[in-house]
Amino acid sequence: GIQVEQSPPDLILQEGANSTLRCNFSDSVNNLQWFHQNPWGQLINLFYIPSGTKQNGRLSATTVATERYSLLYISSSQTTDSGVYFCAVARTGGFKTIFGAGTRLFVKA
Amino acid sequence: DGGITQSPKYLFRKEGQNVTLSCEQNLNHDAMYWYRQDPGQGLRLIYYSQIVNDFQKGDIAEGYSVSREKKESFPLTVTSAQKNPTAFYLCASIQGNTEAFFGQGTRLTVV
């Protein structure tokens, strides 16, 4: 099956700093999403981005499908950005949505 | 409000018991999924269903069973054959090949 690798596994930032999270995948995909899991376990949809670039406030994401990676940018980080960020993909022609292991982000005040 | 509702939020199971986790959606989505999350880990796929009366095993289906008798509902039964059921369980729904939306999860603990 398709492999999804996220890096870094853990990240500590000072409030106000910028960061880039990466998601590599091993096969062509027709679905890619980024999620933020809050401390209560709720998965919040950040981006649906199988290709191209999107921005939403301080967050933006870019997926280069031909090179099999996606990047999530967080600018001017805030303590409320803390949590786990997951990348999830579905292989082209498939229906299974597979998650990476996540990047655990802690933003210090 | 449209969305996905999981119940209960917390569930305690005695050794040897079967328990059923509920997942209901009113988004009119065809596909529904169940995932398991262990502490500090990612999400692993248990079962998924693309249409009513059809479902497929995911990567860790052993010890679990599902049914899909209605489009809106996709209950998951954790059977006594699941040797380590303590985990956080998340249900999702998706229409076509677009965004997946998740419920708030059920925390299952074996006592």
mmCIF file with all atom_site columns, C-alpha atoms in Angstrom:
data_model
loop_
_atom_site.group_PDB
_atom_site.id
_atom_site.type_symbol
_atom_site.label_atom_id
_atom_site.label_alt_id
_atom_site.label_comp_id
_atom_site.label_asym_id
_atom_site.label_entity_id
_atom_site.label_seq_id
_atom_site.pdbx_PDB_ins_code
_atom_site.Cartn_x
_atom_site.Cartn_y
_atom_site.Cartn_z
_atom_site.occupancy
_atom_site.B_iso_or_equiv
_atom_site.pdbx_formal_charge
_atom_site.auth_seq_id
_atom_site.auth_comp_id
_atom_site.auth_asym_id
_atom_site.auth_atom_id
_atom_site.pdbx_PDB_model_num
ATOM 1   C CA . GLY A 1 1   ? 0.000   0.000   0.000  1.00 0.00 ? 1   GLY A CA 1
ATOM 2   C CA . ILE A 1 2   ? 0.891   3.642   -0.190 1.00 0.00 ? 2   ILE A CA 1
ATOM 3   C CA . GLN A 1 3   ? 3.383   4.950   2.386  1.00 0.00 ? 3   GLN A CA 1
ATOM 4   C CA . VAL A 1 4   ? 3.032   8.391   3.975  1.00 0.00 ? 4   VAL A CA 1
ATOM 5   C CA . GLU A 1 5   ? 5.947   9.951   5.822  1.00 0.00 ? 5   GLU A CA 1
ATOM 6   C CA . GLN A 1 6   ? 5.747   13.196  7.759  1.00 0.00 ? 6   GLN A CA 1
ATOM 7   C CA . SER A 1 7   ? 8.618   15.287  9.032  1.00 0.00 ? 7   SER A CA 1
ATOM 8   C CA . PRO A 1 8   ? 9.725   16.446  11.466 1.00 0.00 ? 8   PRO A CA 1
ATOM 9   C CA . PRO A 1 9   ? 8.063   14.131  13.996 1.00 0.00 ? 9   PRO A CA 1
ATOM 10  C CA . ASP A 1 10  ? 8.305   16.764  16.724 1.00 0.00 ? 10  ASP A CA 1
ATOM 11  C CA . LEU A 1 11  ? 8.708   20.523  16.582 1.00 0.00 ? 11  LEU A CA 1
ATOM 12  C CA . ILE A 1 12  ? 9.027   23.158  19.306 1.00 0.00 ? 12  ILE A CA 1
ATOM 13  C CA . LEU A 1 13  ? 8.624   26.804  18.328 1.00 0.00 ? 13  LEU A CA 1
ATOM 14  C CA . GLN A 1 14  ? 8.712   30.130  20.063 1.00 0.00 ? 14  GLN A CA 1
ATOM 15  C CA . GLU A 1 15  ? 5.516   32.081  19.570 1.00 0.00 ? 15  GLU A CA 1
ATOM 16  C CA . GLY A 1 16  ? 5.794   34.201  16.436 1.00 0.00 ? 16  GLY A CA 1
ATOM 17  C CA . ALA A 1 17  ? 8.125   31.854  14.589 1.00 0.00 ? 17  ALA A CA 1
ATOM 18  C CA . ASN A 1 18  ? 7.420   30.313  11.199 1.00 0.00 ? 18  ASN A CA 1
ATOM 19  C CA . SER A 1 19  ? 7.582   26.613  10.334 1.00 0.00 ? 19  SER A CA 1
ATOM 20  C CA . THR A 1 20  ? 7.277   24.163  7.463  1.00 0.00 ? 20  THR A CA 1
ATOM 21  C CA . LEU A 1 21  ? 5.873   20.661  7.830  1.00 0.00 ? 21  LEU A CA 1
ATOM 22  C CA . ARG A 1 22  ? 6.456   18.087  5.126  1.00 0.00 ? 22  ARG A CA 1
ATOM 23  C CA . CYS A 1 23  ? 4.496   15.088  3.855  1.00 0.00 ? 23  CYS A CA 1
ATOM 24  C CA . ASN A 1 24  ? 6.048   12.610  1.414  1.00 0.00 ? 24  ASN A CA 1
ATOM 25  C CA . PHE A 1 25  ? 4.014   9.864   -0.216 1.00 0.00 ? 25  PHE A CA 1
ATOM 26  C CA . SER A 1 26  ? 5.085   6.834   -2.195 1.00 0.00 ? 26  SER A CA 1
ATOM 27  C CA . ASP A 1 27  ? 2.506   6.679   -4.982 1.00 0.00 ? 27  ASP A CA 1
ATOM 28  C CA . SER A 1 28  ? 0.363   8.972   -7.102 1.00 0.00 ? 28  SER A CA 1
ATOM 29  C CA . VAL A 1 29  ? -2.583  10.382  -5.204 1.00 0.00 ? 29  VAL A CA 1
ATOM 30  C CA . ASN A 1 30  ? -5.864  11.994  -6.118 1.00 0.00 ? 30  ASN A CA 1
ATOM 31  C CA . ASN A 1 31  ? -6.704  13.142  -2.618 1.00 0.00 ? 31  ASN A CA 1
ATOM 32  C CA . LEU A 1 32  ? -4.546  14.844  -0.016 1.00 0.00 ? 32  LEU A CA 1
ATOM 33  C CA . GLN A 1 33  ? -5.677  16.584  3.134  1.00 0.00 ? 33  GLN A CA 1
ATOM 34  C CA . TRP A 1 34  ? -4.012  18.295  6.072  1.00 0.00 ? 34  TRP A CA 1
ATOM 35  C CA . PHE A 1 35  ? -5.620  18.074  9.508  1.00 0.00 ? 35  PHE A CA 1
ATOM 36  C CA . HIS A 1 36  ? -4.915  19.590  12.911 1.00 0.00 ? 36  HIS A CA 1
ATOM 37  C CA . GLN A 1 37  ? -5.760  17.422  15.911 1.00 0.00 ? 37  GLN A CA 1
ATOM 38  C CA . ASN A 1 38  ? -6.509  19.527  18.963 1.00 0.00 ? 38  ASN A CA 1
ATOM 39  C CA . PRO A 1 39  ? -5.834  18.428  22.562 1.00 0.00 ? 39  PRO A CA 1
ATOM 40  C CA . TRP A 1 40  ? -9.339  16.970  22.811 1.00 0.00 ? 40  TRP A CA 1
ATOM 41  C CA . GLY A 1 41  ? -8.731  14.683  19.841 1.00 0.00 ? 41  GLY A CA 1
ATOM 42  C CA . GLN A 1 42  ? -10.916 16.515  17.337 1.00 0.00 ? 42  GLN A CA 1
ATOM 43  C CA . LEU A 1 43  ? -9.571  16.488  13.787 1.00 0.00 ? 43  LEU A CA 1
ATOM 44  C CA . ILE A 1 44  ? -9.923  19.883  12.169 1.00 0.00 ? 44  ILE A CA 1
ATOM 45  C CA . ASN A 1 45  ? -9.813  20.116  8.371  1.00 0.00 ? 45  ASN A CA 1
ATOM 46  C CA . LEU A 1 46  ? -7.110  22.538  7.281  1.00 0.00 ? 46  LEU A CA 1
ATOM 47  C CA . PHE A 1 47  ? -6.720  21.959  3.555  1.00 0.00 ? 47  PHE A CA 1
ATOM 48  C CA . TYR A 1 48  ? -7.969  19.673  0.833  1.00 0.00 ? 48  TYR A CA 1
ATOM 49  C CA . ILE A 1 49  ? -5.071  19.985  -1.600 1.00 0.00 ? 49  ILE A CA 1
ATOM 50  C CA . PRO A 1 50  ? -4.331  17.139  -4.044 1.00 0.00 ? 50  PRO A CA 1
ATOM 51  C CA . SER A 1 51  ? -2.300  19.643  -6.081 1.00 0.00 ? 51  SER A CA 1
ATOM 52  C CA . GLY A 1 52  ? -1.424  23.313  -6.192 1.00 0.00 ? 52  GLY A CA 1
ATOM 53  C CA . THR A 1 53  ? -1.271  25.954  -3.465 1.00 0.00 ? 53  THR A CA 1
ATOM 54  C CA . LYS A 1 54  ? -3.873  27.244  -1.038 1.00 0.00 ? 54  LYS A CA 1
ATOM 55  C CA . GLN A 1 55  ? -3.804  29.801  1.751  1.00 0.00 ? 55  GLN A CA 1
ATOM 56  C CA . ASN A 1 56  ? -6.031  30.358  4.746  1.00 0.00 ? 56  ASN A CA 1
ATOM 57  C CA . GLY A 1 57  ? -4.896  33.139  7.038  1.00 0.00 ? 57  GLY A CA 1
ATOM 58  C CA . ARG A 1 58  ? -1.555  32.268  8.613  1.00 0.00 ? 58  ARG A CA 1
ATOM 59  C CA . LEU A 1 59  ? -1.592  28.794  7.086  1.00 0.00 ? 59  LEU A CA 1
ATOM 60  C CA . SER A 1 60  ? -0.796  27.800  3.556  1.00 0.00 ? 60  SER A CA 1
ATOM 61  C CA . ALA A 1 61  ? -0.144  24.512  1.800  1.00 0.00 ? 61  ALA A CA 1
ATOM 62  C CA . THR A 1 62  ? 1.480   23.375  -1.407 1.00 0.00 ? 62  THR A CA 1
ATOM 63  C CA . THR A 1 63  ? 1.283   19.958  -3.031 1.00 0.00 ? 63  THR A CA 1
ATOM 64  C CA . VAL A 1 64  ? 3.622   18.957  -5.847 1.00 0.00 ? 64  VAL A CA 1
ATOM 65  C CA . ALA A 1 65  ? 1.896   15.763  -6.953 1.00 0.00 ? 65  ALA A CA 1
ATOM 66  C CA . THR A 1 66  ? 4.463   14.905  -9.635 1.00 0.00 ? 66  THR A CA 1
ATOM 67  C CA . GLU A 1 67  ? 7.212   14.895  -6.990 1.00 0.00 ? 67  GLU A CA 1
ATOM 68  C CA . ARG A 1 68  ? 5.004   13.221  -4.364 1.00 0.00 ? 68  ARG A CA 1
ATOM 69  C CA . TYR A 1 69  ? 5.177   15.707  -1.528 1.00 0.00 ? 69  TYR A CA 1
ATOM 70  C CA . SER A 1 70  ? 3.138   18.343  0.220  1.00 0.00 ? 70  SER A CA 1
ATOM 71  C CA . LEU A 1 71  ? 4.182   21.188  2.523  1.00 0.00 ? 71  LEU A CA 1
ATOM 72  C CA . LEU A 1 72  ? 2.224   22.953  5.233  1.00 0.00 ? 72  LEU A CA 1
ATOM 73  C CA . TYR A 1 73  ? 3.448   26.424  6.203  1.00 0.00 ? 73  TYR A CA 1
ATOM 74  C CA . ILE A 1 74  ? 2.583   28.022  9.520  1.00 0.00 ? 74  ILE A CA 1
ATOM 75  C CA . SER A 1 75  ? 3.520   31.673  9.861  1.00 0.00 ? 75  SER A CA 1
ATOM 76  C CA . SER A 1 76  ? 3.605   33.785  13.026 1.00 0.00 ? 76  SER A CA 1
ATOM 77  C CA . SER A 1 77  ? 2.817   30.753  15.152 1.00 0.00 ? 77  SER A CA 1
ATOM 78  C CA . GLN A 1 78  ? 0.541   31.065  18.172 1.00 0.00 ? 78  GLN A CA 1
ATOM 79  C CA . THR A 1 79  ? 0.176   28.852  21.242 1.00 0.00 ? 79  THR A CA 1
ATOM 80  C CA . THR A 1 80  ? -3.197  27.713  19.909 1.00 0.00 ? 80  THR A CA 1
ATOM 81  C CA . ASP A 1 81  ? -1.398  26.168  16.925 1.00 0.00 ? 81  ASP A CA 1
ATOM 82  C CA . SER A 1 82  ? -0.048  23.472  19.244 1.00 0.00 ? 82  SER A CA 1
ATOM 83  C CA . GLY A 1 83  ? -1.228  19.938  18.567 1.00 0.00 ? 83  GLY A CA 1
ATOM 84  C CA . VAL A 1 84  ? -0.637  17.256  16.000 1.00 0.00 ? 84  VAL A CA 1
ATOM 85  C CA . TYR A 1 85  ? -0.709  17.903  12.260 1.00 0.00 ? 85  TYR A CA 1
ATOM 86  C CA . PHE A 1 86  ? -1.615  14.993  10.016 1.00 0.00 ? 86  PHE A CA 1
ATOM 87  C CA . CYS A 1 87  ? -1.329  14.485  6.304  1.00 0.00 ? 87  CYS A CA 1
ATOM 88  C CA . ALA A 1 88  ? -3.788  11.979  4.763  1.00 0.00 ? 88  ALA A CA 1
ATOM 89  C CA . VAL A 1 89  ? -3.801  10.674  1.203  1.00 0.00 ? 89  VAL A CA 1
ATOM 90  C CA . ALA A 1 90  ? -5.768  8.378   -1.073 1.00 0.00 ? 90  ALA A CA 1
ATOM 91  C CA . ARG A 1 91  ? -3.961  6.627   -3.900 1.00 0.00 ? 91  ARG A CA 1
ATOM 92  C CA . THR A 1 92  ? -5.121  7.391   -7.426 1.00 0.00 ? 92  THR A CA 1
ATOM 93  C CA . GLY A 1 93  ? -7.859  4.904   -8.257 1.00 0.00 ? 93  GLY A CA 1
ATOM 94  C CA . GLY A 1 94  ? -8.188  3.824   -4.640 1.00 0.00 ? 94  GLY A CA 1
ATOM 95  C CA . PHE A 1 95  ? -10.606 4.567   -1.831 1.00 0.00 ? 95  PHE A CA 1
ATOM 96  C CA . LYS A 1 96  ? -8.548  4.023   1.292  1.00 0.00 ? 96  LYS A CA 1
ATOM 97  C CA . THR A 1 97  ? -7.489  7.243   2.998  1.00 0.00 ? 97  THR A CA 1
ATOM 98  C CA . ILE A 1 98  ? -4.179  6.631   4.747  1.00 0.00 ? 98  ILE A CA 1
ATOM 99  C CA . PHE A 1 99  ? -2.652  8.866   7.421  1.00 0.00 ? 99  PHE A CA 1
ATOM 100 C CA . GLY A 1 100 ? 0.930   9.725   8.162  1.00 0.00 ? 100 GLY A CA 1
ATOM 101 C CA . ALA A 1 101 ? 2.246   9.452   11.716 1.00 0.00 ? 101 ALA A CA 1
ATOM 102 C CA . GLY A 1 102 ? 1.893   13.194  12.273 1.00 0.00 ? 102 GLY A CA 1
ATOM 103 C CA . THR A 1 103 ? 4.036   16.130  13.366 1.00 0.00 ? 103 THR A CA 1
ATOM 104 C CA . ARG A 1 104 ? 3.650   17.091  17.021 1.00 0.00 ? 104 ARG A CA 1
ATOM 105 C CA . LEU A 1 105 ? 3.946   20.877  17.353 1.00 0.00 ? 105 LEU A CA 1
ATOM 106 C CA . PHE A 1 106 ? 4.367   22.774  20.606 1.00 0.00 ? 106 PHE A CA 1
ATOM 107 C CA . VAL A 1 107 ? 4.392   26.560  20.506 1.00 0.00 ? 107 VAL A CA 1
ATOM 108 C CA . LYS A 1 108 ? 5.870   28.249  23.580 1.00 0.00 ? 108 LYS A CA 1
ATOM 109 C CA . ALA A 1 109 ? 4.579   31.599  24.812 1.00 0.00 ? 109 ALA A CA 1
ATOM 110 C CA . ASP B 2 1   ? -26.345 21.316  11.902 1.00 0.00 ? 1   ASP B CA 1
ATOM 111 C CA . GLY B 2 2   ? -24.819 18.997  9.338  1.00 0.00 ? 2   GLY B CA 1
ATOM 112 C CA . GLY B 2 3   ? -22.067 16.764  10.565 1.00 0.00 ? 3   GLY B CA 1
ATOM 113 C CA . ILE B 2 4   ? -20.940 13.475  12.003 1.00 0.00 ? 4   ILE B CA 1
ATOM 114 C CA . THR B 2 5   ? -21.989 12.341  15.443 1.00 0.00 ? 5   THR B CA 1
ATOM 115 C CA . GLN B 2 6   ? -20.179 9.660   17.392 1.00 0.00 ? 6   GLN B CA 1
ATOM 116 C CA . SER B 2 7   ? -21.490 8.197   20.607 1.00 0.00 ? 7   SER B CA 1
ATOM 117 C CA . PRO B 2 8   ? -20.744 7.627   23.324 1.00 0.00 ? 8   PRO B CA 1
ATOM 118 C CA . LYS B 2 9   ? -17.836 9.974   23.957 1.00 0.00 ? 9   LYS B CA 1
ATOM 119 C CA . TYR B 2 10  ? -16.395 7.628   26.597 1.00 0.00 ? 10  TYR B CA 1
ATOM 120 C CA . LEU B 2 11  ? -16.990 3.881   26.839 1.00 0.00 ? 11  LEU B CA 1
ATOM 121 C CA . PHE B 2 12  ? -15.771 1.311   29.316 1.00 0.00 ? 12  PHE B CA 1
ATOM 122 C CA . ARG B 2 13  ? -15.701 -2.356  28.451 1.00 0.00 ? 13  ARG B CA 1
ATOM 123 C CA . LYS B 2 14  ? -15.138 -5.381  30.613 1.00 0.00 ? 14  LYS B CA 1
ATOM 124 C CA . GLU B 2 15  ? -12.873 -8.128  29.390 1.00 0.00 ? 15  GLU B CA 1
ATOM 125 C CA . GLY B 2 16  ? -14.743 -10.508 27.089 1.00 0.00 ? 16  GLY B CA 1
ATOM 126 C CA . GLN B 2 17  ? -17.569 -8.131  26.236 1.00 0.00 ? 17  GLN B CA 1
ATOM 127 C CA . ASN B 2 18  ? -18.591 -6.895  22.819 1.00 0.00 ? 18  ASN B CA 1
ATOM 128 C CA . VAL B 2 19  ? -19.330 -3.180  22.540 1.00 0.00 ? 19  VAL B CA 1
ATOM 129 C CA . THR B 2 20  ? -20.760 -1.121  19.689 1.00 0.00 ? 20  THR B CA 1
ATOM 130 C CA . LEU B 2 21  ? -19.693 2.398   18.800 1.00 0.00 ? 21  LEU B CA 1
ATOM 131 C CA . SER B 2 22  ? -22.183 4.559   16.967 1.00 0.00 ? 22  SER B CA 1
ATOM 132 C CA . CYS B 2 23  ? -21.454 6.823   13.991 1.00 0.00 ? 23  CYS B CA 1
ATOM 133 C CA . GLU B 2 24  ? -24.202 8.814   12.286 1.00 0.00 ? 24  GLU B CA 1
ATOM 134 C CA . GLN B 2 25  ? -23.870 11.425  9.526  1.00 0.00 ? 25  GLN B CA 1
ATOM 135 C CA . ASN B 2 26  ? -26.377 13.775  7.928  1.00 0.00 ? 26  ASN B CA 1
ATOM 136 C CA . LEU B 2 27  ? -24.064 15.017  5.195  1.00 0.00 ? 27  LEU B CA 1
ATOM 137 C CA . ASN B 2 28  ? -25.546 12.606  2.625  1.00 0.00 ? 28  ASN B CA 1
ATOM 138 C CA . HIS B 2 29  ? -22.052 11.180  2.048  1.00 0.00 ? 29  HIS B CA 1
ATOM 139 C CA . ASP B 2 30  ? -21.730 7.799   0.395  1.00 0.00 ? 30  ASP B CA 1
ATOM 140 C CA . ALA B 2 31  ? -18.493 6.680   2.051  1.00 0.00 ? 31  ALA B CA 1
ATOM 141 C CA . MET B 2 32  ? -17.782 6.171   5.737  1.00 0.00 ? 32  MET B CA 1
ATOM 142 C CA . TYR B 2 33  ? -14.626 5.104   7.567  1.00 0.00 ? 33  TYR B CA 1
ATOM 143 C CA . TRP B 2 34  ? -13.511 3.892   10.989 1.00 0.00 ? 34  TRP B CA 1
ATOM 144 C CA . TYR B 2 35  ? -10.037 4.616   12.339 1.00 0.00 ? 35  TYR B CA 1
ATOM 145 C CA . ARG B 2 36  ? -8.225  3.652   15.502 1.00 0.00 ? 36  ARG B CA 1
ATOM 146 C CA . GLN B 2 37  ? -5.689  5.928   17.206 1.00 0.00 ? 37  GLN B CA 1
ATOM 147 C CA . ASP B 2 38  ? -3.357  4.782   19.982 1.00 0.00 ? 38  ASP B CA 1
ATOM 148 C CA . PRO B 2 39  ? -1.642  7.319   22.264 1.00 0.00 ? 39  PRO B CA 1
ATOM 149 C CA . GLY B 2 40  ? 1.010   9.306   20.427 1.00 0.00 ? 40  GLY B CA 1
ATOM 150 C CA . GLN B 2 41  ? 0.309   7.509   17.167 1.00 0.00 ? 41  GLN B CA 1
ATOM 151 C CA . GLY B 2 42  ? -1.348  8.212   13.845 1.00 0.00 ? 42  GLY B CA 1
ATOM 152 C CA . LEU B 2 43  ? -4.687  6.911   12.615 1.00 0.00 ? 43  LEU B CA 1
ATOM 153 C CA . ARG B 2 44  ? -5.031  3.358   11.330 1.00 0.00 ? 44  ARG B CA 1
ATOM 154 C CA . LEU B 2 45  ? -7.895  2.255   9.104  1.00 0.00 ? 45  LEU B CA 1
ATOM 155 C CA . ILE B 2 46  ? -10.181 -0.445  10.512 1.00 0.00 ? 46  ILE B CA 1
ATOM 156 C CA . TYR B 2 47  ? -13.048 -0.676  7.997  1.00 0.00 ? 47  TYR B CA 1
ATOM 157 C CA . TYR B 2 48  ? -14.534 1.469   5.269  1.00 0.00 ? 48  TYR B CA 1
ATOM 158 C CA . SER B 2 49  ? -17.744 1.472   3.278  1.00 0.00 ? 49  SER B CA 1
ATOM 159 C CA . GLN B 2 50  ? -18.257 3.074   -0.115 1.00 0.00 ? 50  GLN B CA 1
ATOM 160 C CA . ILE B 2 51  ? -21.989 2.389   -0.383 1.00 0.00 ? 51  ILE B CA 1
ATOM 161 C CA . VAL B 2 52  ? -24.859 0.931   1.618  1.00 0.00 ? 52  VAL B CA 1
ATOM 162 C CA . ASN B 2 53  ? -24.672 -2.821  2.255  1.00 0.00 ? 53  ASN B CA 1
ATOM 163 C CA . ASP B 2 54  ? -21.004 -2.960  1.241  1.00 0.00 ? 54  ASP B CA 1
ATOM 164 C CA . PHE B 2 55  ? -17.831 -2.583  3.287  1.00 0.00 ? 55  PHE B CA 1
ATOM 165 C CA . GLN B 2 56  ? -14.153 -3.551  3.114  1.00 0.00 ? 56  GLN B CA 1
ATOM 166 C CA . LYS B 2 57  ? -11.492 -4.388  5.650  1.00 0.00 ? 57  LYS B CA 1
ATOM 167 C CA . GLY B 2 58  ? -8.830  -1.822  6.320  1.00 0.00 ? 58  GLY B CA 1
ATOM 168 C CA . ASP B 2 59  ? -5.372  -2.468  7.698  1.00 0.00 ? 59  ASP B CA 1
ATOM 169 C CA . ILE B 2 60  ? -6.360  -3.621  11.213 1.00 0.00 ? 60  ILE B CA 1
ATOM 170 C CA . ALA B 2 61  ? -9.815  -5.237  10.865 1.00 0.00 ? 61  ALA B CA 1
ATOM 171 C CA . GLU B 2 62  ? -9.185  -8.279  13.093 1.00 0.00 ? 62  GLU B CA 1
ATOM 172 C CA . GLY B 2 63  ? -11.412 -8.249  16.166 1.00 0.00 ? 63  GLY B CA 1
ATOM 173 C CA . TYR B 2 64  ? -13.819 -5.679  14.713 1.00 0.00 ? 64  TYR B CA 1
ATOM 174 C CA . SER B 2 65  ? -17.062 -5.887  12.739 1.00 0.00 ? 65  SER B CA 1
ATOM 175 C CA . VAL B 2 66  ? -19.253 -3.314  10.988 1.00 0.00 ? 66  VAL B CA 1
ATOM 176 C CA . SER B 2 67  ? -22.567 -3.005  9.194  1.00 0.00 ? 67  SER B CA 1
ATOM 177 C CA . ARG B 2 68  ? -23.909 -0.466  6.708  1.00 0.00 ? 68  ARG B CA 1
ATOM 178 C CA . GLU B 2 69  ? -27.661 -0.956  6.506  1.00 0.00 ? 69  GLU B CA 1
ATOM 179 C CA . LYS B 2 70  ? -28.391 2.754   6.127  1.00 0.00 ? 70  LYS B CA 1
ATOM 180 C CA . LYS B 2 71  ? -26.479 5.487   4.343  1.00 0.00 ? 71  LYS B CA 1
ATOM 181 C CA . GLU B 2 72  ? -26.449 7.598   7.490  1.00 0.00 ? 72  GLU B CA 1
ATOM 182 C CA . SER B 2 73  ? -25.099 4.983   9.883  1.00 0.00 ? 73  SER B CA 1
ATOM 183 C CA . PHE B 2 74  ? -21.921 2.931   10.166 1.00 0.00 ? 74  PHE B CA 1
ATOM 184 C CA . PRO B 2 75  ? -21.679 1.268   13.605 1.00 0.00 ? 75  PRO B CA 1
ATOM 185 C CA . LEU B 2 76  ? -18.471 -0.451  14.718 1.00 0.00 ? 76  LEU B CA 1
ATOM 186 C CA . THR B 2 77  ? -18.527 -3.450  17.047 1.00 0.00 ? 77  THR B CA 1
ATOM 187 C CA . VAL B 2 78  ? -15.404 -4.185  19.048 1.00 0.00 ? 78  VAL B CA 1
ATOM 188 C CA . THR B 2 79  ? -15.564 -7.894  19.741 1.00 0.00 ? 79  THR B CA 1
ATOM 189 C CA . SER B 2 80  ? -13.972 -9.961  22.479 1.00 0.00 ? 80  SER B CA 1
ATOM 190 C CA . ALA B 2 81  ? -11.515 -11.185 19.826 1.00 0.00 ? 81  ALA B CA 1
ATOM 191 C CA . GLN B 2 82  ? -9.849  -7.752  19.851 1.00 0.00 ? 82  GLN B CA 1
ATOM 192 C CA . LYS B 2 83  ? -7.143  -8.312  22.436 1.00 0.00 ? 83  LYS B CA 1
ATOM 193 C CA . ASN B 2 84  ? -6.110  -4.709  22.974 1.00 0.00 ? 84  ASN B CA 1
ATOM 194 C CA . PRO B 2 85  ? -9.170  -2.540  22.345 1.00 0.00 ? 85  PRO B CA 1
ATOM 195 C CA . THR B 2 86  ? -8.252  0.430   24.539 1.00 0.00 ? 86  THR B CA 1
ATOM 196 C CA . ALA B 2 87  ? -7.879  3.299   22.069 1.00 0.00 ? 87  ALA B CA 1
ATOM 197 C CA . PHE B 2 88  ? -9.464  6.401   20.570 1.00 0.00 ? 88  PHE B CA 1
ATOM 198 C CA . TYR B 2 89  ? -11.859 5.586   17.713 1.00 0.00 ? 89  TYR B CA 1
ATOM 199 C CA . LEU B 2 90  ? -12.677 8.081   14.985 1.00 0.00 ? 90  LEU B CA 1
ATOM 200 C CA . CYS B 2 91  ? -15.361 7.888   12.317 1.00 0.00 ? 91  CYS B CA 1
ATOM 201 C CA . ALA B 2 92  ? -15.262 9.858   9.070  1.00 0.00 ? 92  ALA B CA 1
ATOM 202 C CA . SER B 2 93  ? -17.448 10.384  6.036  1.00 0.00 ? 93  SER B CA 1
ATOM 203 C CA . ILE B 2 94  ? -16.567 11.553  2.532  1.00 0.00 ? 94  ILE B CA 1
ATOM 204 C CA . GLN B 2 95  ? -18.420 12.231  -0.696 1.00 0.00 ? 95  GLN B CA 1
ATOM 205 C CA . GLY B 2 96  ? -16.677 11.055  -3.818 1.00 0.00 ? 96  GLY B CA 1
ATOM 206 C CA . ASN B 2 97  ? -13.009 11.876  -3.646 1.00 0.00 ? 97  ASN B CA 1
ATOM 207 C CA . THR B 2 98  ? -13.193 15.123  -1.740 1.00 0.00 ? 98  THR B CA 1
ATOM 208 C CA . GLU B 2 99  ? -12.748 16.191  1.861  1.00 0.00 ? 99  GLU B CA 1
ATOM 209 C CA . ALA B 2 100 ? -13.193 13.725  4.693  1.00 0.00 ? 100 ALA B CA 1
ATOM 210 C CA . PHE B 2 101 ? -14.966 14.999  7.802  1.00 0.00 ? 101 PHE B CA 1
ATOM 211 C CA . PHE B 2 102 ? -14.527 13.445  11.222 1.00 0.00 ? 102 PHE B CA 1
ATOM 212 C CA . GLY B 2 103 ? -16.647 12.962  14.288 1.00 0.00 ? 103 GLY B CA 1
ATOM 213 C CA . GLN B 2 104 ? -15.393 13.878  17.751 1.00 0.00 ? 104 GLN B CA 1
ATOM 214 C CA . GLY B 2 105 ? -14.342 10.335  18.574 1.00 0.00 ? 105 GLY B CA 1
ATOM 215 C CA . THR B 2 106 ? -15.037 7.687   21.200 1.00 0.00 ? 106 THR B CA 1
ATOM 216 C CA . ARG B 2 107 ? -12.479 6.810   23.892 1.00 0.00 ? 107 ARG B CA 1
ATOM 217 C CA . LEU B 2 108 ? -12.780 3.118   24.708 1.00 0.00 ? 108 LEU B CA 1
ATOM 218 C CA . THR B 2 109 ? -11.169 1.720   27.843 1.00 0.00 ? 109 THR B CA 1
ATOM 219 C CA . VAL B 2 110 ? -11.048 -1.898  28.987 1.00 0.00 ? 110 VAL B CA 1
ATOM 220 C CA . VAL B 2 111 ? -11.610 -2.228  32.729 1.00 0.00 ? 111 VAL B CA 1
#
